[in-house]
Short mmCIF file of C-alpha atoms in Angstrom, two decimals:
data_model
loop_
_atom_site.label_atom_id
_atom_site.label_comp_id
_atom_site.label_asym_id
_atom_site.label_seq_id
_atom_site.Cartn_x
_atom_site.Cartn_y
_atom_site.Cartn_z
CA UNK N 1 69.95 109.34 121.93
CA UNK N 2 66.83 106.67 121.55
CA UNK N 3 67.33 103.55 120.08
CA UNK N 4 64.68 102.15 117.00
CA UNK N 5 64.78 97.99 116.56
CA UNK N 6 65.01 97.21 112.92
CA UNK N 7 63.33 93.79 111.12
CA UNK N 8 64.14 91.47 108.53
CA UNK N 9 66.78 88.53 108.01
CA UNK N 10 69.71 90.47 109.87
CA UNK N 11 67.45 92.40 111.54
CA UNK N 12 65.95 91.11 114.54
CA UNK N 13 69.73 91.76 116.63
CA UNK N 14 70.23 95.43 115.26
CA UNK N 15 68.83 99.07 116.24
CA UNK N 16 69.06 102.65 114.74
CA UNK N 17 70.58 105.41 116.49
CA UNK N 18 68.08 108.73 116.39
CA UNK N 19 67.93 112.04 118.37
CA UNK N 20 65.56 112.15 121.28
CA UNK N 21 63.76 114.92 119.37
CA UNK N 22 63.47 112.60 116.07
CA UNK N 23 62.32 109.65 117.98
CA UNK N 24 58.13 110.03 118.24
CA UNK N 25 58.59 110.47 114.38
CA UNK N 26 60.15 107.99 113.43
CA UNK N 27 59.20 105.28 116.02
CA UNK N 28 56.03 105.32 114.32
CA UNK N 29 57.11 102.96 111.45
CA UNK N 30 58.65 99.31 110.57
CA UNK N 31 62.29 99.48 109.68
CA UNK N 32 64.25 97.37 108.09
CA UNK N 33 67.65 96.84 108.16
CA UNK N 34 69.31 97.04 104.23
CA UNK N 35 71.61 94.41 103.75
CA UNK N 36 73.35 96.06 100.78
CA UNK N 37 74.01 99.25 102.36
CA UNK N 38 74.22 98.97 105.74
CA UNK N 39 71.44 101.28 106.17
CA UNK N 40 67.59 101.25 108.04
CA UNK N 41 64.82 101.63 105.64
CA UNK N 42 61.03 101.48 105.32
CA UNK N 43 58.25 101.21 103.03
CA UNK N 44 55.17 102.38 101.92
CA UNK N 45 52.88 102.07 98.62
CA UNK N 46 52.57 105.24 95.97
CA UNK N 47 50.34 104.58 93.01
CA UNK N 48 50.04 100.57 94.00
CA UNK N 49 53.79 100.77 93.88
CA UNK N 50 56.34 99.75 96.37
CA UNK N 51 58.70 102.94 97.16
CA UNK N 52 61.38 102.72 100.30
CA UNK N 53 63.03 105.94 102.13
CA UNK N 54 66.01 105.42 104.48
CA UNK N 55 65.84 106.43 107.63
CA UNK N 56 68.61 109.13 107.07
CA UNK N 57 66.28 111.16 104.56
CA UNK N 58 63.67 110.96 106.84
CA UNK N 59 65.87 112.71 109.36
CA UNK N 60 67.67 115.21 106.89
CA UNK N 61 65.75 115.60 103.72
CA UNK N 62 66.97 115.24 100.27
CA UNK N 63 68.32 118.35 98.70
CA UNK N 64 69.12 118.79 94.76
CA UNK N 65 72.82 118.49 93.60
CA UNK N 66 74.32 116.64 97.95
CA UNK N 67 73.94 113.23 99.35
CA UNK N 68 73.22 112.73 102.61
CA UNK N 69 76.84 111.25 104.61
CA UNK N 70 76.99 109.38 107.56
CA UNK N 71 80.28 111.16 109.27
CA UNK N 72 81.33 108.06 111.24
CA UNK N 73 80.29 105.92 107.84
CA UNK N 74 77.63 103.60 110.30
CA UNK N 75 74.44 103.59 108.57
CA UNK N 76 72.90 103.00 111.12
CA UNK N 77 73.54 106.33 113.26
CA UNK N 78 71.04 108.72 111.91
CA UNK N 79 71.77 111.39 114.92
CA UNK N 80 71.56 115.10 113.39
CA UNK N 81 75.19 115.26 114.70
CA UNK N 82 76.29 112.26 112.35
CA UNK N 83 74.49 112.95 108.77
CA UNK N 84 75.75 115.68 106.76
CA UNK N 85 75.20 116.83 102.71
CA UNK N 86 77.88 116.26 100.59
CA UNK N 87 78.45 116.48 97.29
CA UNK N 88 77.84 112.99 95.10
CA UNK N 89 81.91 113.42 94.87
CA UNK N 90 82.85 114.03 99.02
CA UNK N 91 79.96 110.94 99.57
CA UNK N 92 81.86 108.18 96.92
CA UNK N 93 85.57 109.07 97.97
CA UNK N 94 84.13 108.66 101.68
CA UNK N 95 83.30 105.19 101.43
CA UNK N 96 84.16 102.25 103.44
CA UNK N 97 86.42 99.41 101.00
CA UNK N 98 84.28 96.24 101.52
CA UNK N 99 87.03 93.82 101.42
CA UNK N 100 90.32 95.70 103.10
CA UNK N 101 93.60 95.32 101.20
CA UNK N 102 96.16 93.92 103.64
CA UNK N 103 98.47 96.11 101.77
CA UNK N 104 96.64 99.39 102.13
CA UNK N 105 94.13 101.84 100.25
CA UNK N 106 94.89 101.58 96.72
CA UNK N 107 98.18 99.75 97.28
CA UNK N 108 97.98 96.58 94.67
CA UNK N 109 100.62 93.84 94.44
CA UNK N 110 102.34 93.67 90.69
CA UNK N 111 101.58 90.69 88.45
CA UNK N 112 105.42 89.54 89.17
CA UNK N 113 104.75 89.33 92.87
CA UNK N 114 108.08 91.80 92.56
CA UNK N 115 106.79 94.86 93.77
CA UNK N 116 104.18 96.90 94.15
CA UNK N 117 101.82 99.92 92.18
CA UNK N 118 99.56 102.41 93.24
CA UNK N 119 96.26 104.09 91.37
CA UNK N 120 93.16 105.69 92.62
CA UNK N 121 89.75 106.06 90.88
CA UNK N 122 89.04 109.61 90.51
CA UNK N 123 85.68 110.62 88.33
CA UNK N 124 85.34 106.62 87.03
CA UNK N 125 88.75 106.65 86.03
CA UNK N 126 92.05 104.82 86.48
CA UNK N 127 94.82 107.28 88.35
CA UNK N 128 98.15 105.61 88.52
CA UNK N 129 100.16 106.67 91.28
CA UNK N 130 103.64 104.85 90.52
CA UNK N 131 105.01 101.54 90.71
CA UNK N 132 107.51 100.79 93.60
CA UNK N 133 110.13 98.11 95.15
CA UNK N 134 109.03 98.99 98.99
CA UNK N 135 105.56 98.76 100.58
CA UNK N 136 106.22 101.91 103.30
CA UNK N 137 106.90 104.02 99.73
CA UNK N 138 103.63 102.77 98.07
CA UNK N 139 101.47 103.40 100.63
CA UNK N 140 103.18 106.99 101.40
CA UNK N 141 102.39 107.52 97.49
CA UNK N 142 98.44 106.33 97.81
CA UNK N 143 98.02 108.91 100.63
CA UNK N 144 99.64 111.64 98.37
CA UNK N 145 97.68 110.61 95.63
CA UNK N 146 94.31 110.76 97.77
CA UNK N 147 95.35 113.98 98.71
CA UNK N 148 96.03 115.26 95.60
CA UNK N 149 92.81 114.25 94.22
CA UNK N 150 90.70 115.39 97.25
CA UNK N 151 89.57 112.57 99.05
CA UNK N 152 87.93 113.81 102.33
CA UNK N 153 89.48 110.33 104.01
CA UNK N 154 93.22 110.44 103.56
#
């Protein structure tokens, strides 16, 4: 495993992970660390436009109808071992929640502060799980539900 330093505003503190064997490849570039996604990127002008590539396509090119996922879900480790294709499906129900619910994965409090309800998003819908009295129950229900719908993180 090599190391790559990444520039830009969060940059100048954070590296990419790459294979030994990937290294001299991709050593030869600036990368820059994507704030939005967590992920290192670089540029380069087509047609006197500005087009970026992540560092993860670099490593394991795009191929019609899968995403490329990061199995530990750091952007930043583009090791052969870590990056897998997906469908667009596996990559979205694999996903990191930005802001954690102290209650749990699609646990949500009621509007009565009286108990609480469960739903999942499944194919940019609303799933509703049940409502319940106990938190243990609500988040057993949310795992079922994942389950049921095929997340790949239960």
């Amino acid at each position: 495993m090599k190391k790559i330093g990444l520039v830009g505003q969060r940059g100048t503190d954070l590296f990419a992970l790459v294979d030994v064997e990937d290294f001299e490849k991709l050593s030869q570039f600036r990368w820059y660390y994507n704030s939005k996604g967590g992920y290192a990127q670089r540029w380069f002008m087509l047609d006197g436009k500005v087009k970026w590539v992540k560092m993860h396509h670099e490593v394991l090119p795009r191929r019609e109808g899968f995403d490329v996922d990061h199995r530990d879900r750091n952007g930043l480790n583009n090791q052969r071992s870590n990056l897998r294709y997906v469908s667009h499906r596996e990559n979205l129900t694999n996903n990191v929640q930005k802001r954690p619910s102290p209650l749990g994965r699609n646990v949500y409090l009621q509007a009565n502060n009286k108990g609480y309800f469960v739903r999942c998003k499944y194919f940019g819908k609303w799933v509703y799980g049940g409502s319940f009295q106990d938190l243990g129950d609500a988040q057993r229900a949310a795992r079922e539900l994942r389950e049921r719908l095929g997340y790949l993180r239960v």
